[in-house]
Amino acid sequence: MASNRKVLLLPGDGIGPECLGQARRVIEWFDRRRVVTFEVEEDLVGGAAIDAHGVPLADATLDKAMAADAVLLGAVGGPEWDDLAFEIKPERGLLRLRKEMELFANLRPAICFDALVAASTLKPEVVSGLDIMIVRELTGGVYFGEPRGIEDLPDGTRRGINTQVYTTPEIQRVARVAFELAEKRQNRVCSVEKANVMESGVLWREEVQKLHDAEYPRAELSHMYADNCTMQLVRNPKQFDVIVTDNLFGDMLSDAAAMLTGSLGMLPSASLGAADASGRRKALYEPVHGSAPDIAGKDLANPLACVLSFSMMLRYSFDQGEGADLLDQAVENVLAGGLRTADISQEGTETVSTTAMGDSVLRELDKLAD
Ligand code: IPM
Ligand code: MG
């Protein structure tokens, strides 16, 4: 049952283009096998868009993203654009995509592949078999709250302001995503806030509890303060199944969780909107890593987070769980075979380029599909 899915690729800056280049080869592999066929288009975001259009996300690009079945983004930002005004920095392109597409649920899995247990800075017994899912609220909270800004005070000093704000529906819709995901896992959800110091945290805790009691009573729900959660993540991360939290805490906790797995270069993410009448969700997939300008263009970067982001696309946008499993297995086999990009290299492994890593993923896919 072949159907054409529209995928928009936004390579962005730094290592984004070279990593997405490898993901594109994987997309073409799946397209050739015609399980799902893809109509792939490419456009600019971040610094690349600033250089071409003067803005980090052109309106026409946003229109394409809105019309696509799924978007795959590389990375944004770099030192070339550091001195630009805040409102037109590369990061604003990404934030605008998230906001305008209403991608309120950000799924950040932290999975430790067996072959990479030694790459983590934590003891092997702490991380081996680790499989947690962080669900980060992505379109609210302090990232977008008003009022915001920097103002001059009469005494000549200045004041910087941001607002942490959440409403009941914003909390409930992201918590719902967490409970639904948990049902397919160990059905344990840990909701994270700072209810001890923030009213928005008190509301968060109450609303998540209410939703649980009303609709997901079978899930095991716990609540944790964000500082404690940070500590627990490095102390005993395997205690968690699904973590649901706000935009800012989710940003920080997901970086910490990422490092448990050995490398940021391995971690994919999915950002999902609400399902429409036909069940279709707007969706953007991106690696958790940034643009890594220091190694950009050198064929050194790890393309696996991008490749695994496409796997999440197969799973969450196209209902192709089998294809996603196949791709995840191909990546696992490549790692088990001892190939590593520089970021995850260890003694006794072979360090390969971005392109060579892509080659071997394709080779594994061919083998597995035979
Ligand atoms: C992330 C990044 C972004 C964020 C930046 C690039 C705006 O750190 O996706 O985690 O803070 O959300
Ligand atoms: Mg971040």
GROMACS .gro file of C-alpha atoms and ligand atoms in nm:
model
  383
    1MET     CA    1   0.000   0.000   0.000
    2ALA     CA    2   0.219   0.276  -0.131
    3SER     CA    3   0.123   0.631  -0.045
    4ASN     CA    4   0.318   0.947  -0.097
    5ARG     CA    5   0.421   1.123   0.223
    6LYS     CA    6   0.546   1.477   0.206
    7VAL     CA    7   0.864   1.523   0.407
    8LEU     CA    8   1.033   1.860   0.443
    9LEU     CA    9   1.404   1.853   0.520
   10LEU     CA   10   1.549   2.156   0.697
   11PRO     CA   11   1.924   2.089   0.728
   12GLY     CA   12   2.002   2.423   0.894
   13ASP     CA   13   2.355   2.503   1.011
   14GLY     CA   14   2.681   2.349   1.126
   15ILE     CA   15   2.676   1.970   1.118
   16GLY     CA   16   2.302   1.977   1.033
   17PRO     CA   17   2.345   1.940   0.656
   18GLU     CA   18   2.598   1.656   0.667
   19CYS     CA   19   2.398   1.460   0.925
   20LEU     CA   20   2.071   1.512   0.741
   21GLY     CA   21   2.249   1.410   0.420
   22GLN     CA   22   2.294   1.062   0.567
   23ALA     CA   23   1.935   1.054   0.695
   24ARG     CA   24   1.823   1.143   0.344
   25ARG     CA   25   1.999   0.834   0.206
   26VAL     CA   26   1.809   0.627   0.462
   27ILE     CA   27   1.480   0.791   0.360
   28GLU     CA   28   1.561   0.704  -0.002
   29TRP     CA   29   1.628   0.345   0.100
   30PHE     CA   30   1.280   0.318   0.252
   31ASP     CA   31   1.133   0.494  -0.049
   32ARG     CA   32   1.294   0.244  -0.287
   33ARG     CA   33   1.141  -0.040  -0.090
   34ARG     CA   34   0.805   0.134  -0.134
   35VAL     CA   35   0.664   0.048   0.209
   36VAL     CA   36   0.595   0.417   0.228
   37THR     CA   37   0.699   0.643  -0.056
   38PHE     CA   38   0.823   0.988   0.012
   39GLU     CA   39   0.811   1.319  -0.164
   40VAL     CA   40   1.114   1.494  -0.019
   41GLU     CA   41   1.168   1.868  -0.035
   42GLU     CA   42   1.446   2.074   0.120
   43ASP     CA   43   1.455   2.431   0.250
   44LEU     CA   44   1.650   2.669   0.474
   45VAL     CA   45   1.626   2.741   0.845
   46GLY     CA   46   1.843   2.916   1.104
   47GLY     CA   47   2.163   3.089   1.000
   48ALA     CA   48   2.136   2.950   0.647
   49ALA     CA   49   1.797   3.122   0.612
   50ILE     CA   50   1.933   3.444   0.763
   51ASP     CA   51   2.209   3.453   0.501
   52ALA     CA   52   1.960   3.393   0.218
   53HIS     CA   53   1.651   3.584   0.334
   54GLY     CA   54   1.755   3.795   0.635
   55VAL     CA   55   1.526   3.597   0.868
   56PRO     CA   56   1.580   3.261   1.042
   57LEU     CA   57   1.256   3.119   0.902
   58ALA     CA   58   1.095   3.258   0.585
   59ASP     CA   59   0.715   3.263   0.569
   60ALA     CA   60   0.723   3.041   0.260
   61THR     CA   61   0.928   2.783   0.452
   62LEU     CA   62   0.682   2.789   0.739
   63ASP     CA   63   0.399   2.732   0.488
   64LYS     CA   64   0.581   2.427   0.352
   65ALA     CA   65   0.634   2.294   0.705
   66MET     CA   66   0.264   2.337   0.782
   67ALA     CA   67   0.168   2.150   0.466
   68ALA     CA   68   0.418   1.865   0.509
   69ASP     CA   69   0.329   1.532   0.670
   70ALA     CA   70   0.650   1.559   0.870
   71VAL     CA   71   0.955   1.782   0.900
   72LEU     CA   72   1.310   1.660   0.967
   73LEU     CA   73   1.543   1.930   1.097
   74GLY     CA   74   1.923   1.918   1.135
   75ALA     CA   75   2.050   2.188   1.370
   76VAL     CA   76   2.053   2.568   1.394
   77GLY     CA   77   2.305   2.828   1.509
   78GLY     CA   78   2.673   2.907   1.495
   79PRO     CA   79   2.926   3.178   1.585
   80GLU     CA   80   2.865   3.368   1.257
   81TRP     CA   81   2.522   3.470   1.384
   82ASP     CA   82   2.598   3.519   1.754
   83ASP     CA   83   2.600   3.899   1.739
   84LEU     CA   84   2.262   3.934   1.569
   85ALA     CA   85   1.967   4.088   1.750
   86PHE     CA   86   1.784   3.836   1.969
   87GLU     CA   87   1.472   3.841   1.751
   88ILE     CA   88   1.651   3.724   1.437
   89LYS     CA   89   1.898   3.476   1.584
   90PRO     CA   90   1.898   3.130   1.419
   91GLU     CA   91   1.731   2.973   1.726
   92ARG     CA   92   1.426   3.192   1.670
   93GLY     CA   93   1.360   3.000   1.347
   94LEU     CA   94   1.328   2.676   1.539
   95LEU     CA   95   1.119   2.835   1.813
   96ARG     CA   96   0.886   2.988   1.555
   97LEU     CA   97   0.837   2.649   1.388
   98ARG     CA   98   0.751   2.490   1.723
   99LYS     CA   99   0.511   2.769   1.816
  100GLU     CA  100   0.333   2.817   1.482
  101MET     CA  101   0.298   2.444   1.420
  102GLU     CA  102   0.176   2.411   1.782
  103LEU     CA  103   0.415   2.127   1.855
  104PHE     CA  104   0.341   2.113   2.224
  105ALA     CA  105   0.472   1.765   2.302
  106ASN     CA  106   0.843   1.700   2.268
  107LEU     CA  107   0.942   1.334   2.301
  108ARG     CA  108   1.305   1.281   2.396
  109PRO     CA  109   1.393   0.917   2.448
  110ALA     CA  110   1.716   0.839   2.634
  111ILE     CA  111   1.815   0.487   2.541
  112CYS     CA  112   2.152   0.339   2.618
  113PHE     CA  113   2.257   0.099   2.343
  114ASP     CA  114   2.439  -0.207   2.481
  115ALA     CA  115   2.739  -0.136   2.264
  116LEU     CA  116   2.772   0.214   2.410
  117VAL     CA  117   2.748   0.137   2.780
  118ALA     CA  118   3.118   0.214   2.820
  119ALA     CA  119   3.083   0.551   2.645
  120SER     CA  120   2.875   0.691   2.930
  121THR     CA  121   3.051   0.882   3.204
  122LEU     CA  122   2.840   0.685   3.452
  123LYS     CA  123   2.912   0.333   3.575
  124PRO     CA  124   2.795   0.059   3.338
  125GLU     CA  125   2.552  -0.091   3.591
  126VAL     CA  126   2.381   0.247   3.629
  127VAL     CA  127   2.310   0.294   3.257
  128SER     CA  128   2.300  -0.048   3.093
  129GLY     CA  129   1.952  -0.123   2.964
  130LEU     CA  130   1.843   0.236   3.026
  131ASP     CA  131   1.524   0.329   2.837
  132ILE     CA  132   1.345   0.641   2.951
  133MET     CA  133   1.119   0.883   2.770
  134ILE     CA  134   1.115   1.251   2.857
  135VAL     CA  135   0.803   1.433   2.744
  136ARG     CA  136   0.880   1.803   2.745
  137GLU     CA  137   0.613   2.070   2.704
  138LEU     CA  138   0.736   2.275   2.408
  139THR     CA  139   0.515   2.571   2.327
  140GLY     CA  140   0.452   2.732   2.664
  141GLY     CA  141   0.617   2.825   2.991
  142VAL     CA  142   0.900   3.070   3.028
  143TYR     CA  143   1.008   3.025   2.664
  144PHE     CA  144   0.704   3.213   2.538
  145GLY     CA  145   0.540   3.373   2.845
  146GLU     CA  146   0.454   3.745   2.848
  147PRO     CA  147   0.561   3.991   2.970
  148ARG     CA  148   0.919   3.947   2.861
  149GLY     CA  149   1.200   4.181   2.773
  150ILE     CA  150   1.477   4.402   2.908
  151GLU     CA  151   1.378   4.743   3.039
  152ASP     CA  152   1.568   5.050   3.154
  153LEU     CA  153   1.495   5.162   3.505
  154PRO     CA  154   1.489   5.528   3.617
  155ASP     CA  155   1.804   5.479   3.826
  156GLY     CA  156   1.999   5.381   3.517
  157THR     CA  157   2.007   5.008   3.593
  158ARG     CA  158   1.816   4.754   3.384
  159ARG     CA  159   1.571   4.472   3.449
  160GLY     CA  160   1.530   4.147   3.250
  161ILE     CA  161   1.191   3.979   3.264
  162ASN     CA  162   1.052   3.643   3.158
  163THR     CA  163   0.726   3.487   3.266
  164GLN     CA  164   0.659   3.127   3.358
  165VAL     CA  165   0.293   3.063   3.279
  166TYR     CA  166   0.080   2.753   3.221
  167THR     CA  167  -0.293   2.700   3.178
  168THR     CA  168  -0.499   2.390   3.251
  169PRO     CA  169  -0.536   2.285   2.884
  170GLU     CA  170  -0.164   2.332   2.819
  171ILE     CA  171  -0.078   2.104   3.110
  172GLN     CA  172  -0.344   1.846   3.035
  173ARG     CA  173  -0.267   1.799   2.668
  174VAL     CA  174   0.100   1.728   2.727
  175ALA     CA  175   0.026   1.507   3.028
  176ARG     CA  176  -0.217   1.312   2.812
  177VAL     CA  177   0.061   1.240   2.563
  178ALA     CA  178   0.277   1.115   2.851
  179PHE     CA  179   0.007   0.884   2.987
  180GLU     CA  180  -0.068   0.746   2.640
  181LEU     CA  181   0.300   0.671   2.579
  182ALA     CA  182   0.335   0.516   2.925
  183GLU     CA  183   0.054   0.272   2.850
  184LYS     CA  184   0.271   0.118   2.579
  185ARG     CA  185   0.570   0.101   2.814
  186GLN     CA  186   0.582   0.029   3.189
  187ASN     CA  187   0.287   0.261   3.256
  188ARG     CA  188   0.482   0.473   3.504
  189VAL     CA  189   0.478   0.852   3.480
  190CYS     CA  190   0.683   1.091   3.689
  191SER     CA  191   0.561   1.451   3.669
  192VAL     CA  192   0.829   1.710   3.740
  193GLU     CA  193   0.796   2.074   3.853
  194LYS     CA  194   0.891   2.305   4.139
  195ALA     CA  195   0.560   2.314   4.326
  196ASN     CA  196   0.753   2.405   4.639
  197VAL     CA  197   0.840   2.750   4.502
  198MET     CA  198   0.627   2.819   4.192
  199GLU     CA  199   0.250   2.859   4.160
  200SER     CA  200   0.271   2.736   3.801
  201GLY     CA  201   0.427   2.422   3.950
  202VAL     CA  202   0.143   2.383   4.201
  203LEU     CA  203  -0.108   2.405   3.915
  204TRP     CA  204   0.099   2.162   3.707
  205ARG     CA  205   0.099   1.904   3.986
  206GLU     CA  206  -0.275   1.938   4.055
  207GLU     CA  207  -0.378   1.917   3.690
  208VAL     CA  208  -0.160   1.615   3.613
  209GLN     CA  209  -0.302   1.439   3.921
  210LYS     CA  210  -0.660   1.526   3.820
  211LEU     CA  211  -0.611   1.394   3.469
  212HIS     CA  212  -0.459   1.078   3.607
  213ASP     CA  213  -0.746   1.015   3.847
  214ALA     CA  214  -1.010   1.086   3.584
  215GLU     CA  215  -0.867   0.913   3.278
  216TYR     CA  216  -0.553   0.712   3.351
  217PRO     CA  217  -0.603   0.563   3.700
  218ARG     CA  218  -0.409   0.251   3.606
  219ALA     CA  219  -0.088   0.442   3.542
  220GLU     CA  220   0.153   0.470   3.833
  221LEU     CA  221   0.193   0.846   3.882
  222SER     CA  222   0.456   1.012   4.097
  223HIS     CA  223   0.553   1.378   4.140
  224MET     CA  224   0.906   1.506   4.183
  225TYR     CA  225   1.072   1.845   4.221
  226ALA     CA  226   1.294   1.931   3.928
  227ASP     CA  227   1.612   1.964   4.134
  228ASN     CA  228   1.560   1.625   4.291
  229CYS     CA  229   1.482   1.476   3.949
  230THR     CA  230   1.814   1.607   3.815
  231MET     CA  231   1.992   1.436   4.100
  232GLN     CA  232   1.793   1.113   4.062
  233LEU     CA  233   1.873   1.105   3.690
  234VAL     CA  234   2.244   1.074   3.756
  235ARG     CA  235   2.203   0.865   4.073
  236ASN     CA  236   1.964   0.598   3.949
  237PRO     CA  237   1.815   0.678   3.607
  238LYS     CA  238   1.654   0.338   3.562
  239GLN     CA  239   1.392   0.425   3.826
  240PHE     CA  240   1.215   0.630   3.555
  241ASP     CA  241   0.988   0.519   3.272
  242VAL     CA  242   0.818   0.835   3.140
  243ILE     CA  243   0.899   1.182   3.274
  244VAL     CA  244   0.663   1.468   3.191
  245THR     CA  245   0.772   1.823   3.258
  246ASP     CA  246   0.757   2.184   3.143
  247ASN     CA  247   0.953   2.355   2.869
  248LEU     CA  248   1.254   2.483   3.065
  249PHE     CA  249   1.295   2.190   3.305
  250GLY     CA  250   1.252   1.957   3.007
  251ASP     CA  251   1.529   2.137   2.821
  252MET     CA  252   1.771   2.081   3.106
  253LEU     CA  253   1.663   1.734   3.215
  254SER     CA  254   1.679   1.603   2.860
  255ASP     CA  255   2.038   1.720   2.817
  256ALA     CA  256   2.132   1.546   3.141
  257ALA     CA  257   1.947   1.231   3.037
  258ALA     CA  258   2.114   1.244   2.698
  259MET     CA  259   2.458   1.229   2.851
  260LEU     CA  260   2.367   0.912   3.041
  261THR     CA  261   2.359   0.736   2.707
  262GLY     CA  262   2.718   0.823   2.621
  263SER     CA  263   2.668   1.090   2.362
  264LEU     CA  264   2.434   1.366   2.258
  265GLY     CA  265   2.515   1.250   1.906
  266MET     CA  266   2.288   0.950   1.949
  267LEU     CA  267   1.963   1.107   2.059
  268PRO     CA  268   1.662   1.175   1.839
  269SER     CA  269   1.348   1.367   1.927
  270ALA     CA  270   0.994   1.414   1.803
  271SER     CA  271   0.780   1.724   1.848
  272LEU     CA  272   0.412   1.659   1.799
  273GLY     CA  273   0.099   1.871   1.773
  274ALA     CA  274  -0.261   1.777   1.840
  275ALA     CA  275  -0.427   1.518   1.617
  276ASP     CA  276  -0.673   1.667   1.367
  277ALA     CA  277  -1.007   1.510   1.269
  278SER     CA  278  -0.829   1.259   1.044
  279GLY     CA  279  -0.585   1.163   1.318
  280ARG     CA  280  -0.295   1.343   1.153
  281ARG     CA  281  -0.056   1.533   1.380
  282LYS     CA  282   0.181   1.806   1.271
  283ALA     CA  283   0.527   1.681   1.353
  284LEU     CA  284   0.889   1.786   1.351
  285TYR     CA  285   1.177   1.550   1.416
  286GLU     CA  286   1.524   1.662   1.513
  287PRO     CA  287   1.837   1.535   1.681
  288VAL     CA  288   1.888   1.666   2.034
  289HIS     CA  289   2.245   1.770   1.954
  290GLY     CA  290   2.324   2.119   1.833
  291SER     CA  291   2.509   2.249   1.529
  292ALA     CA  292   2.862   2.173   1.664
  293PRO     CA  293   3.033   2.442   1.453
  294ASP     CA  294   3.381   2.326   1.558
  295ILE     CA  295   3.350   2.004   1.359
  296ALA     CA  296   3.108   2.121   1.088
  297GLY     CA  297   3.190   2.033   0.728
  298LYS     CA  298   3.466   1.788   0.825
  299ASP     CA  299   3.271   1.465   0.779
  300LEU     CA  300   3.330   1.386   1.146
  301ALA     CA  301   2.983   1.431   1.299
  302ASN     CA  302   2.765   1.149   1.421
  303PRO     CA  303   2.465   1.116   1.187
  304LEU     CA  304   2.288   0.856   1.401
  305ALA     CA  305   2.068   1.100   1.596
  306CYS     CA  306   1.934   1.227   1.262
  307VAL     CA  307   1.887   0.874   1.134
  308LEU     CA  308   1.708   0.776   1.455
  309SER     CA  309   1.493   1.090   1.429
  310PHE     CA  310   1.373   0.954   1.095
  311SER     CA  311   1.299   0.627   1.271
  312MET     CA  312   1.077   0.819   1.514
  313MET     CA  313   0.907   0.977   1.211
  314LEU     CA  314   0.828   0.630   1.074
  315ARG     CA  315   0.685   0.532   1.413
  316TYR     CA  316   0.488   0.840   1.514
  317SER     CA  317   0.388   1.004   1.185
  318PHE     CA  318   0.353   0.711   0.947
  319ASP     CA  319   0.250   0.425   1.174
  320GLN     CA  320   0.545   0.221   1.044
  321GLY     CA  321   0.655   0.059   1.367
  322GLU     CA  322   0.812  -0.232   1.179
  323GLY     CA  323   1.018  -0.004   0.960
  324ALA     CA  324   1.127   0.191   1.267
  325ASP     CA  325   1.227  -0.130   1.446
  326LEU     CA  326   1.426  -0.236   1.140
  327LEU     CA  327   1.613   0.094   1.131
  328ASP     CA  328   1.679   0.091   1.507
  329GLN     CA  329   1.814  -0.262   1.471
  330ALA     CA  330   2.039  -0.157   1.182
  331VAL     CA  331   2.187   0.119   1.398
  332GLU     CA  332   2.236  -0.120   1.688
  333ASN     CA  333   2.411  -0.371   1.461
  334VAL     CA  334   2.645  -0.107   1.323
  335LEU     CA  335   2.746  -0.012   1.677
  336ALA     CA  336   2.778  -0.375   1.784
  337GLY     CA  337   3.007  -0.425   1.484
  338GLY     CA  338   3.250  -0.179   1.637
  339LEU     CA  339   3.209   0.125   1.410
  340ARG     CA  340   3.202   0.464   1.581
  341THR     CA  341   3.215   0.828   1.486
  342ALA     CA  342   3.471   1.026   1.688
  343ASP     CA  343   3.223   1.140   1.955
  344ILE     CA  344   3.155   0.783   2.071
  345SER     CA  345   3.485   0.616   1.988
  346GLN     CA  346   3.635   0.387   2.249
  347GLU     CA  347   3.937   0.163   2.273
  348GLY     CA  348   3.903  -0.129   2.036
  349THR     CA  349   3.654   0.040   1.804
  350GLU     CA  350   3.709   0.179   1.457
  351THR     CA  351   3.656   0.553   1.412
  352VAL     CA  352   3.477   0.633   1.089
  353SER     CA  353   3.348   0.942   0.907
  354THR     CA  354   2.991   1.069   0.888
  355THR     CA  355   2.959   0.929   0.536
  356ALA     CA  356   3.106   0.591   0.627
  357MET     CA  357   2.861   0.568   0.917
  358GLY     CA  358   2.577   0.632   0.670
  359ASP     CA  359   2.721   0.366   0.436
  360SER     CA  360   2.721   0.106   0.709
  361VAL     CA  361   2.365   0.183   0.821
  362LEU     CA  362   2.253   0.127   0.461
  363ARG     CA  363   2.454  -0.195   0.439
  364GLU     CA  364   2.291  -0.322   0.760
  365LEU     CA  365   1.946  -0.229   0.629
  366ASP     CA  366   2.016  -0.430   0.312
  367LYS     CA  367   2.126  -0.727   0.522
  368LEU     CA  368   1.830  -0.713   0.758
  369ALA     CA  369   1.579  -0.673   0.476
  370ASP     CA  370   1.706  -0.977   0.281
  371IPM     C1  371   1.675   2.225   2.250
  371IPM     C2  372   1.761   2.345   2.234
  371IPM     C3  373   1.672   2.466   2.205
  371IPM     C4  374   1.588   2.490   2.327
  371IPM     C5  375   1.747   2.592   2.162
  371IPM     C6  376   1.835   2.568   2.042
  371IPM     C7  377   1.652   2.705   2.135
  371IPM     O1  378   1.842   2.364   2.345
  371IPM     O2  379   1.601   2.191   2.155
  371IPM     O3  380   1.681   2.163   2.355
  371IPM     O4  381   1.631   2.556   2.422
  371IPM     O5  382   1.474   2.441   2.327
  372MG      MG  383   1.829   2.207   2.487
   0.00000   0.00000   0.00000
